[in-house]
Coordinates of C-alpha atoms and ligand atoms in Angstrom, one line a residue:
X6 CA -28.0 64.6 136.9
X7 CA -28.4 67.2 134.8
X8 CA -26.6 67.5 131.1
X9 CA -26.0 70.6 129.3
X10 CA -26.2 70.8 125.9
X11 CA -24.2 73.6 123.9
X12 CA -26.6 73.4 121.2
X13 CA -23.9 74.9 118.1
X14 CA -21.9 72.3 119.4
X15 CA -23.7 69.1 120.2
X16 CA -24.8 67.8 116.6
X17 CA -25.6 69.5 113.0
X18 CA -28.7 68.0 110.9
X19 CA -28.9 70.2 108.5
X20 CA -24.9 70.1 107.0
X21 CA -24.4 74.3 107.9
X22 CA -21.7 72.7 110.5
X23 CA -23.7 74.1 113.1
X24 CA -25.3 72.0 115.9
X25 CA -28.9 72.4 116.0
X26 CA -32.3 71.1 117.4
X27 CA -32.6 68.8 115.3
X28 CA -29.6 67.1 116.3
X29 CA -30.6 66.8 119.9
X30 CA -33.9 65.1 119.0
X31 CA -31.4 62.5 116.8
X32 CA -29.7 62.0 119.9
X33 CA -32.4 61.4 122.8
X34 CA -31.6 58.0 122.9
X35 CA -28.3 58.6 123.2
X36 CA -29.0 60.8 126.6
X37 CA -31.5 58.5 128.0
X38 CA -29.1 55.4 127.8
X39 CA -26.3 57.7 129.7
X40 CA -29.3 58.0 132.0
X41 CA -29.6 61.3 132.6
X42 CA -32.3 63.0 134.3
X43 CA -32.7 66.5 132.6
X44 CA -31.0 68.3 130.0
X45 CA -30.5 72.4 130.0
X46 CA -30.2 73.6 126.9
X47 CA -28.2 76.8 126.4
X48 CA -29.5 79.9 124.4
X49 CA -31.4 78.9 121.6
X50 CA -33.4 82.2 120.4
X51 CA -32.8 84.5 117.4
X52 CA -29.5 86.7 118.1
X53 CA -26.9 88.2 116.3
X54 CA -24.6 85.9 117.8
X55 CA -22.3 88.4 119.2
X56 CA -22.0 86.4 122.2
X57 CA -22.9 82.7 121.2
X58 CA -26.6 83.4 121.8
X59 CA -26.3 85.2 125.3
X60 CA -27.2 88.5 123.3
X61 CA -31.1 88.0 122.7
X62 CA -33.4 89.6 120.1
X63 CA -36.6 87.5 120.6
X64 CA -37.2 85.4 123.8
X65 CA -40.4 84.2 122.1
X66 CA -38.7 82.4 119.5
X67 CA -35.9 80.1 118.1
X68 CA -32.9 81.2 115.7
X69 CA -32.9 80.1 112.5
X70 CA -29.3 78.1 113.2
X71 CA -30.9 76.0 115.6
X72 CA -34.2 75.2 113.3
X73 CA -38.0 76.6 114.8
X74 CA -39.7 77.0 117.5
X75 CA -42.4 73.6 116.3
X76 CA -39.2 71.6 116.2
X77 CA -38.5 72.8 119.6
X78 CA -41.9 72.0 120.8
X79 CA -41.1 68.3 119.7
X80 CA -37.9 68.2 121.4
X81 CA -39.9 68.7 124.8
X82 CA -42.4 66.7 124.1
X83 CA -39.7 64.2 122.9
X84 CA -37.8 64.4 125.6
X85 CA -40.6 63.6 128.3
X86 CA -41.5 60.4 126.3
X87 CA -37.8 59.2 127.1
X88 CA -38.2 60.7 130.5
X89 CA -35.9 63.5 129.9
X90 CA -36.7 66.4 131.4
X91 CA -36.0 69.8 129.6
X92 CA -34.4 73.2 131.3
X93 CA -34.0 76.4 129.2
X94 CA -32.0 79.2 129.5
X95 CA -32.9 82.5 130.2
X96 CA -30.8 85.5 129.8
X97 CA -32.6 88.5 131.7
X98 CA -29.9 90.4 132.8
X99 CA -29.2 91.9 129.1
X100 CA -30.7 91.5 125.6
X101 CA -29.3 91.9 122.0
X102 CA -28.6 95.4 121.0
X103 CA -30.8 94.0 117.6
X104 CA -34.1 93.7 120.4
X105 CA -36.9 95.6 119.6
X106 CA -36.7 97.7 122.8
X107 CA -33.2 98.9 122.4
X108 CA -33.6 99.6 118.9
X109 CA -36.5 102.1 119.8
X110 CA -34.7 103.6 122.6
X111 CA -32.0 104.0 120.2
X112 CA -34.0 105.3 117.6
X113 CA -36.2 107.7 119.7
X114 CA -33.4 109.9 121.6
X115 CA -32.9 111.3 124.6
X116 CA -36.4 111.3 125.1
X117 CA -37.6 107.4 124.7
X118 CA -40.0 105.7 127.0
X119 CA -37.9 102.8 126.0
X120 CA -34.5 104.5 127.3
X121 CA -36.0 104.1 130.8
X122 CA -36.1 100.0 130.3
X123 CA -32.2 100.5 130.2
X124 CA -29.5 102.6 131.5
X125 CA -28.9 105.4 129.7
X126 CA -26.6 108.3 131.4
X127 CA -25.1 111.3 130.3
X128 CA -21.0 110.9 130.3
X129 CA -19.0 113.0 132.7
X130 CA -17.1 115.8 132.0
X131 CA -17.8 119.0 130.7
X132 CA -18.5 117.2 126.8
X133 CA -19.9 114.0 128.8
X134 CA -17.6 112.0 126.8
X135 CA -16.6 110.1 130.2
X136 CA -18.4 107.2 130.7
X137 CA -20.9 107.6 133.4
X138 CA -18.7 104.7 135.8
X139 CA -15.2 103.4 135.7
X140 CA -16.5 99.4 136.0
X141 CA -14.3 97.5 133.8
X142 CA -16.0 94.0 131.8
X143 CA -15.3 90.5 132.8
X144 CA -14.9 90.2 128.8
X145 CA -12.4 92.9 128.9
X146 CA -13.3 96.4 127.8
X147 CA -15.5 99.1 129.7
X148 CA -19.3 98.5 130.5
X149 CA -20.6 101.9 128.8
X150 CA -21.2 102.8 124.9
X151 CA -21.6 106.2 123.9
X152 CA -24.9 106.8 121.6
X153 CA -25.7 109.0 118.8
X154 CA -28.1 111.0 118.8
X155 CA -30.9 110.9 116.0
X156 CA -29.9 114.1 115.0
X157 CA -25.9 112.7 114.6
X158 CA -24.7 114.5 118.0
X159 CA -22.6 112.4 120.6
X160 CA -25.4 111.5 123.0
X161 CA -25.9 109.6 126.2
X162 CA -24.1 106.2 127.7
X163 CA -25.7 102.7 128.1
X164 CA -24.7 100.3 130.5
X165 CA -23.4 96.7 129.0
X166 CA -21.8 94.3 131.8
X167 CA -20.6 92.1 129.2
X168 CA -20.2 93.6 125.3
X169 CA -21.4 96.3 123.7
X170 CA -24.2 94.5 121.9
X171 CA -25.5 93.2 125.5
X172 CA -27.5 96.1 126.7
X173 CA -28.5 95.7 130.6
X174 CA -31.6 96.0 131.3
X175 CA -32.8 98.3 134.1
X176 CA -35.1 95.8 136.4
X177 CA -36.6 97.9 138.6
X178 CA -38.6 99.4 135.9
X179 CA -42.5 97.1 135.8
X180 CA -42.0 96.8 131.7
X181 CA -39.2 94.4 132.5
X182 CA -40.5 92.3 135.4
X183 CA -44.2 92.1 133.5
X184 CA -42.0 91.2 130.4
X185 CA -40.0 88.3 131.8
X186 CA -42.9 86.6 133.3
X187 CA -44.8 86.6 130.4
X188 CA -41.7 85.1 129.0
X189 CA -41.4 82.3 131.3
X190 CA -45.2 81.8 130.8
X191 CA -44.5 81.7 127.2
X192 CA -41.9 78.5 127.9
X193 CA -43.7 77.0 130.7
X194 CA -46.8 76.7 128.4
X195 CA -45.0 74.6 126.0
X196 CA -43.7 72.2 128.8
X197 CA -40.5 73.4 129.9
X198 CA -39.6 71.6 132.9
X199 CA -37.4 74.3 134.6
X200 CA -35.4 77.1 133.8
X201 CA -32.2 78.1 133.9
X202 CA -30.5 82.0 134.9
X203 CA -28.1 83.4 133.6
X204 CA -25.9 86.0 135.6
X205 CA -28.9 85.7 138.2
X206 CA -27.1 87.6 140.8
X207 CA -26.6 90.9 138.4
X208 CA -30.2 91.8 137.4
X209 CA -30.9 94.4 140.1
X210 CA -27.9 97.6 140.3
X211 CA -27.8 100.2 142.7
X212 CA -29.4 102.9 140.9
X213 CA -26.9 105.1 142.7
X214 CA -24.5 103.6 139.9
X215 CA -21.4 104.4 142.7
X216 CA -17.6 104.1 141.4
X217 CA -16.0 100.9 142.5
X218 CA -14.8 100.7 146.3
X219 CA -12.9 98.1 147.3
X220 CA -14.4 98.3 151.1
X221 CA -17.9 98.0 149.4
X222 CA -20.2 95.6 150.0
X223 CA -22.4 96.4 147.3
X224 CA -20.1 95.3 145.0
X225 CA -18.4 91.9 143.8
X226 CA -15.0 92.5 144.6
X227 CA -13.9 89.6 141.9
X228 CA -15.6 91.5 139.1
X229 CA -16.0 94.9 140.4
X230 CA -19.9 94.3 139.4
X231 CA -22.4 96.7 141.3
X232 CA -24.2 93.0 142.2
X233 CA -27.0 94.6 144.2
X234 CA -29.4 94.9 146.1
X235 CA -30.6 91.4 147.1
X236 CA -34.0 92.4 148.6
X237 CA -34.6 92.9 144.9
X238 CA -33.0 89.8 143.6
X239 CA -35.5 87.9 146.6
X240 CA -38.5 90.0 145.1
X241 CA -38.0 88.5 141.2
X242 CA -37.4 85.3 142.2
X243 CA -40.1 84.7 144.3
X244 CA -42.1 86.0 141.8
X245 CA -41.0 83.8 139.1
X246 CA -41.2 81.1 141.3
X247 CA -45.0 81.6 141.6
X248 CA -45.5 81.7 138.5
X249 CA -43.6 78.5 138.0
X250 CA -45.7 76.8 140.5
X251 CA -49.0 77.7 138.9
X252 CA -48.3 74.8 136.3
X253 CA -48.7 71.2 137.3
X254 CA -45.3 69.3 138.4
X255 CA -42.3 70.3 139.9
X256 CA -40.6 73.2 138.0
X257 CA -36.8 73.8 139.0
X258 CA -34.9 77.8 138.7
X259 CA -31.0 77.0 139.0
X260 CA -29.3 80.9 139.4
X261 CA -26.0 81.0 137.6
X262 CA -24.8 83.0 140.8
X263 CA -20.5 83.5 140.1
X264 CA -19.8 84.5 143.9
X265 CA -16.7 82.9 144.9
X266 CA -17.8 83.1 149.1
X267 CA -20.1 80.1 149.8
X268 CA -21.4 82.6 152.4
X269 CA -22.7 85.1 149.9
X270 CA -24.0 82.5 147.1
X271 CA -26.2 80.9 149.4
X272 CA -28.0 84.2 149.8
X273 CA -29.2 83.8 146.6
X274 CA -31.1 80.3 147.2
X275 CA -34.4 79.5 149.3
X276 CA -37.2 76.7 148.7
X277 CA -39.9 79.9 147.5
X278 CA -37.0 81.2 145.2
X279 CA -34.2 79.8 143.2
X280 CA -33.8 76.4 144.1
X281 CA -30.4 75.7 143.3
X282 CA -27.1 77.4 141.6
X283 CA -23.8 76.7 140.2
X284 CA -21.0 75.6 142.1
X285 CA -18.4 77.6 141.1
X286 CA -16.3 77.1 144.1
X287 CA -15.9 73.6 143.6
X288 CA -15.3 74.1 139.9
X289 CA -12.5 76.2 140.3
X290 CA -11.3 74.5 143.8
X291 CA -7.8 72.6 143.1
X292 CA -7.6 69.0 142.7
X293 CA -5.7 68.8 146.1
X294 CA -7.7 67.1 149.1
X295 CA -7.5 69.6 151.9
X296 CA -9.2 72.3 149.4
X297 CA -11.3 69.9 148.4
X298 CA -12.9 68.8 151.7
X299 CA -13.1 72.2 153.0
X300 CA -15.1 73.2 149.9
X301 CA -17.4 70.0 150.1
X302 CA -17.9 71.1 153.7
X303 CA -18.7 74.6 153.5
X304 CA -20.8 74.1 150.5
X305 CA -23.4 71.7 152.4
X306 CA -22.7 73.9 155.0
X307 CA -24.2 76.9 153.4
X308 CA -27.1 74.9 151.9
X309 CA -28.2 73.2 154.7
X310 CA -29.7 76.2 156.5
X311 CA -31.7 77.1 153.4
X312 CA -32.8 74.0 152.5
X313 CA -31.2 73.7 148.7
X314 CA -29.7 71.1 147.2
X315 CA -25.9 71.3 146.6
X316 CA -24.7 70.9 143.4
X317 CA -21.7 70.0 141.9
X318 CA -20.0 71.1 138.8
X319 CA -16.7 70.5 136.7
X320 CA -17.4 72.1 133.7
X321 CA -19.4 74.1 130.9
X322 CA -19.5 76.4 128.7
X323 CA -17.6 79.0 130.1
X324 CA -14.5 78.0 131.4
X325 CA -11.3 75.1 130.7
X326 CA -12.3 71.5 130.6
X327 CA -11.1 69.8 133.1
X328 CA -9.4 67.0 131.8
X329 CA -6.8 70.0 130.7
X330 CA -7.0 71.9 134.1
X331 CA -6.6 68.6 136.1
X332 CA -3.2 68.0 133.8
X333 CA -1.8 71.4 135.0
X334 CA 0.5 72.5 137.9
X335 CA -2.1 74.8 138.9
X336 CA -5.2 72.8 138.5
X337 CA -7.7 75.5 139.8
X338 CA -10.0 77.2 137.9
X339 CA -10.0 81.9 136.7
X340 CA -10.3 83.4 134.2
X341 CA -7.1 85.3 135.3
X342 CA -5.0 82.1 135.4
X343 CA -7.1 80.5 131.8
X344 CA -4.9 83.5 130.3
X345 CA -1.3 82.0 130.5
X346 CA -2.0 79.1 129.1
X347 CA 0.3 76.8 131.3
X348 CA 1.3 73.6 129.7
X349 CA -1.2 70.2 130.5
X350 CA -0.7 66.6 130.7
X351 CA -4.0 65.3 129.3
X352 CA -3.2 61.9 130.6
X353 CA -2.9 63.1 133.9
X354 CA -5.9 65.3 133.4
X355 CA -7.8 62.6 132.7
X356 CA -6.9 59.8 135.2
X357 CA -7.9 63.0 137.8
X358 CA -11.4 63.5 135.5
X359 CA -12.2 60.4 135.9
X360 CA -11.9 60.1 140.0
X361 CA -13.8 63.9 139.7
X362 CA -16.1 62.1 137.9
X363 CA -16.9 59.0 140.9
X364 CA -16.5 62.0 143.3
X365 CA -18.7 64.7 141.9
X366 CA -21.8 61.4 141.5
X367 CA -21.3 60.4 145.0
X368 CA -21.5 63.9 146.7
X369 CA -25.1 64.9 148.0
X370 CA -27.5 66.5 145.7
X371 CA -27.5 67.2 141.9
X372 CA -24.2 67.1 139.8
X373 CA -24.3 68.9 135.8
X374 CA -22.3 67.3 133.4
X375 CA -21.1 69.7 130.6
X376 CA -21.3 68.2 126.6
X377 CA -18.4 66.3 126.2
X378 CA -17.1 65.5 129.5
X379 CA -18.6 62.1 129.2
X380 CA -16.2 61.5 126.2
X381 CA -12.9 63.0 128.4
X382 CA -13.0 66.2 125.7
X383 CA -10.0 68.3 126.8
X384 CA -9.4 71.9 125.8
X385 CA -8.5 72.6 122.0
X386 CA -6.2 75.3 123.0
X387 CA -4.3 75.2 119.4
X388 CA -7.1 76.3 117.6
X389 CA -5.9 79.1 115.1
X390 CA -6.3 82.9 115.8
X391 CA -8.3 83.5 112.3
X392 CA -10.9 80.9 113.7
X393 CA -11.4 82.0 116.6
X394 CA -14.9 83.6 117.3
X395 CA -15.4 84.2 121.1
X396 CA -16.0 87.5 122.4
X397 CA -13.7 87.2 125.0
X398 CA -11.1 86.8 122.8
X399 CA -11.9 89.7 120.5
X400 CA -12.2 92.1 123.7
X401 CA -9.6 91.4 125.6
X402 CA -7.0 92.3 122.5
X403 CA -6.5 88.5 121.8
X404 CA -4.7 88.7 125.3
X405 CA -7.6 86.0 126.6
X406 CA -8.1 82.7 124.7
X407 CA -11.6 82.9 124.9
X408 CA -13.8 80.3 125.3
X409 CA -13.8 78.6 122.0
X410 CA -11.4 75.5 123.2
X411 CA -14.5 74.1 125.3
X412 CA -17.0 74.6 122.7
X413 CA -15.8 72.5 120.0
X414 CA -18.2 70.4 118.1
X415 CA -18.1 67.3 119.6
X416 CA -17.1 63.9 117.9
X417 CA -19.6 61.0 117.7
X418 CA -17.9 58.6 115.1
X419 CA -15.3 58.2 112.5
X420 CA -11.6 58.5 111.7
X421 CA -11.7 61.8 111.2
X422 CA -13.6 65.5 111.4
X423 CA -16.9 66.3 111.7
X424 CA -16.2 63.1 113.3
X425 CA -20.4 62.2 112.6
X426 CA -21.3 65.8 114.5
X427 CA -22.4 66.8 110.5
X428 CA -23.9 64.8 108.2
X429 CA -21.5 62.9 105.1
X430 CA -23.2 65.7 103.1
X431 CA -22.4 68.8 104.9
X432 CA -21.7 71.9 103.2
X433 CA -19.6 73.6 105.9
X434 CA -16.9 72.3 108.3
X435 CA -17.8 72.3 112.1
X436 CA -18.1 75.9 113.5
X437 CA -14.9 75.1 115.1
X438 CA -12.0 72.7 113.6
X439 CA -11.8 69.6 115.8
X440 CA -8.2 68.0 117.0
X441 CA -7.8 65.1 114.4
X442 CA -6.5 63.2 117.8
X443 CA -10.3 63.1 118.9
X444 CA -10.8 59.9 116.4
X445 CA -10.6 57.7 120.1
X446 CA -12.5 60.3 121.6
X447 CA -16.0 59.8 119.7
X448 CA -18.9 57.8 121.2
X449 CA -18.8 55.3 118.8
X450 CA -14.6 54.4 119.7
X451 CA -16.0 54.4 123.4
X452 CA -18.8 52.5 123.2
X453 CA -18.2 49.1 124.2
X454 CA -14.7 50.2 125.5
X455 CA -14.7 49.0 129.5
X456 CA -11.6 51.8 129.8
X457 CA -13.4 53.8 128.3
X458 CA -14.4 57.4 129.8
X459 CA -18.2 57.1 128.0
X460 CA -18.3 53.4 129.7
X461 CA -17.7 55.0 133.0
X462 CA -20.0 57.7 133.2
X463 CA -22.8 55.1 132.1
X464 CA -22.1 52.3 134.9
X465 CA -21.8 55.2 137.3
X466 CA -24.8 56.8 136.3
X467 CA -26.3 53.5 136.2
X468 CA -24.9 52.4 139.5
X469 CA -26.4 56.1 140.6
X470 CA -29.6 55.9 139.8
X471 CA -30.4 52.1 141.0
X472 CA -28.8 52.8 144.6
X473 CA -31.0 55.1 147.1
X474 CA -28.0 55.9 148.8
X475 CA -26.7 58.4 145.9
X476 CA -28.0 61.6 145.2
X477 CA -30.0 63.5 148.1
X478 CA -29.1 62.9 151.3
X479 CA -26.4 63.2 153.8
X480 CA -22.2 62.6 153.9
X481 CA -20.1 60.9 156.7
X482 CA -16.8 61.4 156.7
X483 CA -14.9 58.1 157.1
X484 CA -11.5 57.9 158.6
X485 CA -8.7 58.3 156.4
X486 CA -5.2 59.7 155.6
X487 CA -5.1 63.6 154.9
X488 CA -4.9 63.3 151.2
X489 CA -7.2 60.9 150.3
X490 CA -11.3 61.7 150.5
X491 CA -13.6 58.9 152.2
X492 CA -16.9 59.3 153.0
X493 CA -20.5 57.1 153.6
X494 CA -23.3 57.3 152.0
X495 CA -25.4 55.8 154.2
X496 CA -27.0 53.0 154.2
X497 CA -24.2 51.2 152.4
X498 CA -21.8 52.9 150.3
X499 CA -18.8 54.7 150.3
X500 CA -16.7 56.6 147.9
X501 CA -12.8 57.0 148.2
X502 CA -10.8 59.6 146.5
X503 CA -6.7 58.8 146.3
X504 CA -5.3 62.4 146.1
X505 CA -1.9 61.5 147.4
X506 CA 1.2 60.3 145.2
X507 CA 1.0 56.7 146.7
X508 CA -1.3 54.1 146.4
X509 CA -3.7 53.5 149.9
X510 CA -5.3 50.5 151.3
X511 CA -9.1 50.4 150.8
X512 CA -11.3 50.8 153.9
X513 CA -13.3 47.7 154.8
X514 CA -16.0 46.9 151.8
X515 CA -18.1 43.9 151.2
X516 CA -17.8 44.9 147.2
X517 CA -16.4 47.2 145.0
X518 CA -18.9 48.9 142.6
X519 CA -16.8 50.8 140.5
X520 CA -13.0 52.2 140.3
X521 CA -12.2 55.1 138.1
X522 CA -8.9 53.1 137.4
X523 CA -7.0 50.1 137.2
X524 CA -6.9 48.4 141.2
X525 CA -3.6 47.2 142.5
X526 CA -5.3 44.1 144.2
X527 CA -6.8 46.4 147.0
X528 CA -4.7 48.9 146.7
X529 CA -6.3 52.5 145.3
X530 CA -3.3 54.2 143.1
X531 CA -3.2 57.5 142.8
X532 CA -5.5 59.5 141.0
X533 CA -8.0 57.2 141.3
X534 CA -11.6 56.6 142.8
X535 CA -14.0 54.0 143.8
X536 CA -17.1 53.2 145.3
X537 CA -18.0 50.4 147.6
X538 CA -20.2 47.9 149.1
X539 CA -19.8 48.9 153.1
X540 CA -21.6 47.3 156.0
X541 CA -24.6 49.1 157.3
X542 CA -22.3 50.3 160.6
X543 CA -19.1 50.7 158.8
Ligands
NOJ629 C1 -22.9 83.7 131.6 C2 -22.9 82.8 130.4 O1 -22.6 81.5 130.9 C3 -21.8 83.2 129.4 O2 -21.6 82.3 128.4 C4 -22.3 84.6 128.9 O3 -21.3 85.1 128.0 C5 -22.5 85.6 130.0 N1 -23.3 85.0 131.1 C6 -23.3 86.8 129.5 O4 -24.6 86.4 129.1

């Protein structure tokens, strides 16, 4: 089980009313009594901040806001006294347009060995003042900026998948291989236990750089990304994975690979390579049972054959929590559909996040729990305009939320905001304003609380670790009624999922562990989940 930490959201030491490392290392204990096995720890290295962190200036080194690179040195080692285990992320697709590289290709014209670590193009047109491709962002916006020459003239184009100040880099140049491994030496020296990629599947373009086609198979038809060449993808990986398995212990690569066919994701995985990845079809698949099932099915499916375990996510940093999502019509998961900004019933959301919850810690192989979702945060979705700082916003003409309404500082205790995320003596509000309604919400109202959301995710994750039939292994169906999700973990338990507007009678059990809900005497109302005690040959 694997918890992410948002780290300018998690907890603030130092009163700036941003979360930093120091405030992880407060909170260890807290982690280690939720029981969880590893924590990754989004972008924490000196950037500009134009996207959260994901823009990177220095991969040797730690921002300022989040404290040094010592204190993060005593995080690890913290972290492994309390048998945490720690998983960084990498961002090698792009860097900061503040990196040194970029600054010299910038700075050196047309002519720059450094250009060649990029890609540069002269626009089209008789001025080449068209960009070089027609791709469009997923942040909105195009994917090329024009330069200036030194001299002042218009000059070439650089490629940025995401904003502006996210140059991509050009991976099939040595510089950038030889440079990333170094880097991952770098972290690996100072005890990182695993590492974690961001937009894995986008490093390596065809260098053909051809115009979007639909019939394409080069391409990601959801994003209209050139995503490449996979023989290249392979060659990094496996590369990075020796590298990884010249230190002592086991050292994991998760691939944040966004496909949305099973098929094509799995491409990505193998034991020698990355290990494991995101999966985004089961965040985004509907809470309805059919969808559900098939997703759970084709997922272990696909990662049976290459021998990687299946992982299963709700949430992060990215995307709608899904105590929100859960409370809408539509409860599936795009960034198309995040725009309209349908109306939610949290209370429904969260009855539903809570059987997710019992579901997602039953399933076969590792689950992620994003900040927060252990408290049943929902999306701030109110929060005003002026405040708002995510890119996505910003591009898309304020047409696109943005992501700011899952990244909101979290509450740990009091009446009211910072809610104990900043000290009494702070000097700056949270990043982000928190909902005033979040007083019940903090870990210090939950604690204690047997209704609680906190309460649940600790027994389960209790209940988790102490049985050997959770986490690896394989999933029987059991029989059951369409809409509601039974299956064995064998030896002897078995969790149920009521996804149907009525309540159902429980299969046969010798015990019930835990129920996301109230039980109406052995009846499992809707919405709800449980896991049971079931006979070796049930
Ligand atoms: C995926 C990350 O999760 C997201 O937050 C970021 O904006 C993009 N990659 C670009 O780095």
């Amino acid at each position: 089980m694997i918890y992410q930490i948002y780290p300018r959201s998690f907890a603030d030491r130092n009163g700036d009313g941003v979360g930093d490392i120091a405030g992880i290392r407060a909170h260890l204990d807290y982690l280690a009594a939720l029981g969880v096995d590893a924590i990754w720890v989004s972008p924490w290295y000196p950037s500009p901040m134009a996207d959260a962190g994901y823009d990177v200036s220095d991969y040797r080194d730690i921002d300022p806001v989040f404290g040094t690179l010592a204190e993060a040195e005593a995080l690890i080692a913290e972290a492994h006294a309390v048998d945490i285990r720690v998983i960084i992320d990498i961002v090698p697709n792009h860097c900061s347009d503040a990196h040194p590289w970029f600054q010299a290709a910038l700075a050196g014209g047309p002519d720059a060995p450094e250009r060649d670590l990029f890609w540069f193009r002269p626009g089209r047109g008789p001025n080449g003042d068209q960009m070089p491709t027609g791709w469009a962002s997923p942040f909105g916006g195009t994917t090329w900026t024009r330069t200036t020459d030194p001299g002042g003239a218009p000059g070439d184009w650089y490629l940025h998948l995401f904003t502006p100040q996210q140059p991509d880099f050009n991976w099939d140049h040595p510089r950038v291989r030889a440079e990333f491994e170094d880097v991952l030496r770098f972290w690996l020296d100072r005890g990182i236990d695993g590492i974690r990629i961001d937009s894995a599947a986008l490093l390596v373009k065809d260098p053909t750089l051809p115009e979007h086609d639909p019939g394409n198979p080069g391409f990601d038809p959801a994003s209209r990304h050139p995503f490449v060449d996979l023989d290249g993808v392979h060659d990094i990986y496996r590369g990075w994975r020796r590298t990884a398995d010249g230190y002592p212990g086991h050292r994991v690569l998760i691939g944040e690979v966004w496909l949305p066919d099973p098929q094509r994701f799995a491409n990505y995985l193998r034991p020698d390579e990355l290990h494991t990845a995101f999966n985004f079809a089961f965040l985004g698949c509907a809470w309805e049972p059919a969808t559900l099932r098939a997703c759970i099915d084709e997922t272990l499916r696909v990662h049976a054959p290459v021998r990687a375990p299946a992982t299963w996510v709700l949430s992060n940093h990215d995307v709608t929590r899904h105590v929100t999502r859960y409370g809408r019509e539509d409860t599936t998961f795009s960034f198309a559909s995040k725009r309209e900004g349908l109306p939610a019933d949290l209370e429904l959301g969260t009855r539903r996040a809570r059987a997710a919850a019992l579901l997602c810690l039953a399933l076969p192989g590792s689950a992620y729990l994003y900040q927060g979702e252990e408290l049943g945060l929902w999306e701030v979705e109110d929060i005003p305009h002026e405040l708002r700082q995510d890119a996505m916003w910003h591009r898309s003409g304020h047409v696109d939320p943005g992501r700011d309404g899952c990244r909101v500082p979290l509450p740990w205790s009091g009446e009211e905001p910072p809610f104990g995320f900043s000290p009494s003596t702070a000097h700056a509000p949270p990043w982000l304003p928190q909902p005033a309604d979040w007083k019940d919400r903090t870990v210090r109202a939950q604690t204690g609380d047997p209704h609680s959301m906190l309460e649940l995710y600790r027994e389960a994750l209790r209940i988790r670790r102490a049985e050997a039939a959770l986490g690896d292994g394989s999933l029987r169906w059991l029989p059951s009624s369409t809409d509601v999700l039974a299956f064995a973990r064998d030896p002897d338990i078995a969790c149920v999922v009521n996804l149907s507007v009525v309540a159902v009678p429980l299969p046969a059990h010798d015990a019930i562990l835990l129920a996301s809900g109230p039980l109406d005497s052995d009846l499992l109302p809707p919405d709800t989940a449980a896991w049971l005690r079931i006979g070796k040959d049930s």
